Amino acid sequence: MWNRLVKSILALAIAFSAASGSAYAETALTGAGATFPHPLYSKWFRDYQAEDPGVTFSYDAQGSGEGIRRILTREVDFGASDKFLSDEELNKAPGKLLHIPTVMGAVAVTYNIPGIGSGLKMTPQALAGIYQGKVTKWNDPLIAKENGKLKLPAEEIVVVHRSDSSGTTSIFTDYLSSVDLSWSKSIGKGTTVAWPAGIGAKGSSTVVKKIREVPYSIGYVEIAYALENELDMAALKNRAGKFVTPTMLSTRAAAVQGMKKQKVKKDAESDYRLSLVNQPGKDAYPIVGLTWLLVYRDQQDPVKGRKLIEFLNWQLKKAEKMTSTLHYTPLPDTWSAQVEKTIRSISVPQ
């Protein structure tokens, strides 16, 4: 009799637990893509879950190329990319894909030169030469002539680049293509390129690890990774001939110029696909990029669709203003109303 009583109590407990769980069922939103905004998105997902315990996020930071691939095959609810899709890529999607811009960030050129520390200056020609394998030593004249106060060593430069399909690479090679004709003709730009020199590292965190561990190395990462890991960052010569370090202000200075090119329309069809590299202005840092969330305009799952829209509105109106704490740059206020219209254009089945 005692055993039967215990079993009955356990059965009631299980039934009550199941009923309670269904009352607070979580909606799981899955995403994949860029490592560029990963530190920021991770915080956003945690903060949003605190406001809405009914939703969870699973984000696989495997690079922009993987995010694009998975959203095109509908393997995830949203993709994340620092490279915008071409018209050809958009035409391959099984539905209309929207680019929702979230924040802007700078790609920092980081280095590890023992005994030097901060203060390195780099011209576009020197940087392109390093990544082409033409400038191979730290005391090469192309570097040394801009760094007379630094005792640059006669050591081989260890070049580090991304090995995966990367939006950070897309921004970096877009910049090199815009400032160096030989790079543009022989290598070009994209999430992956045929690197003439260097060692590959998968993901921004691995690039950071390589730079920290390997003396005389150079690499490129989103500024948040450089600052959080206390990496030295080069000042780059911009179009105005000024050497500028990546900061929120120099990122915004570049964005103000680049966003004048945006095709604004009165409806929700504004095209947010634009490059922000190598912009004019004495204060503009030259390697700046937007990052986007990729979502389908016509959602298939009504519950997930509504939760996704709620999150997109939250990040635009609340979370996007917190970006500076993690060294990202918010979108300009002039964009907010238009992006909100784009989010409102997302439809959910009844």
PDB file of C-alpha atoms in Angstrom, residues 12 50 280 325 335:
ATOM      1  CA  LEU A  12       0.845  13.626  -9.589  1.00  0.00           C
ATOM      2  CA  ALA A  50      15.801  38.214 -18.570  1.00  0.00           C
ATOM      3  CA  PRO A 280      36.580  60.468 -46.713  1.00  0.00           C
ATOM      4  CA  THR A 325      29.822  49.355 -23.558  1.00  0.00           C
ATOM      5  CA  TRP A 335      18.060  55.121 -39.600  1.00  0.00           C
TER       6      TRP A 335
END
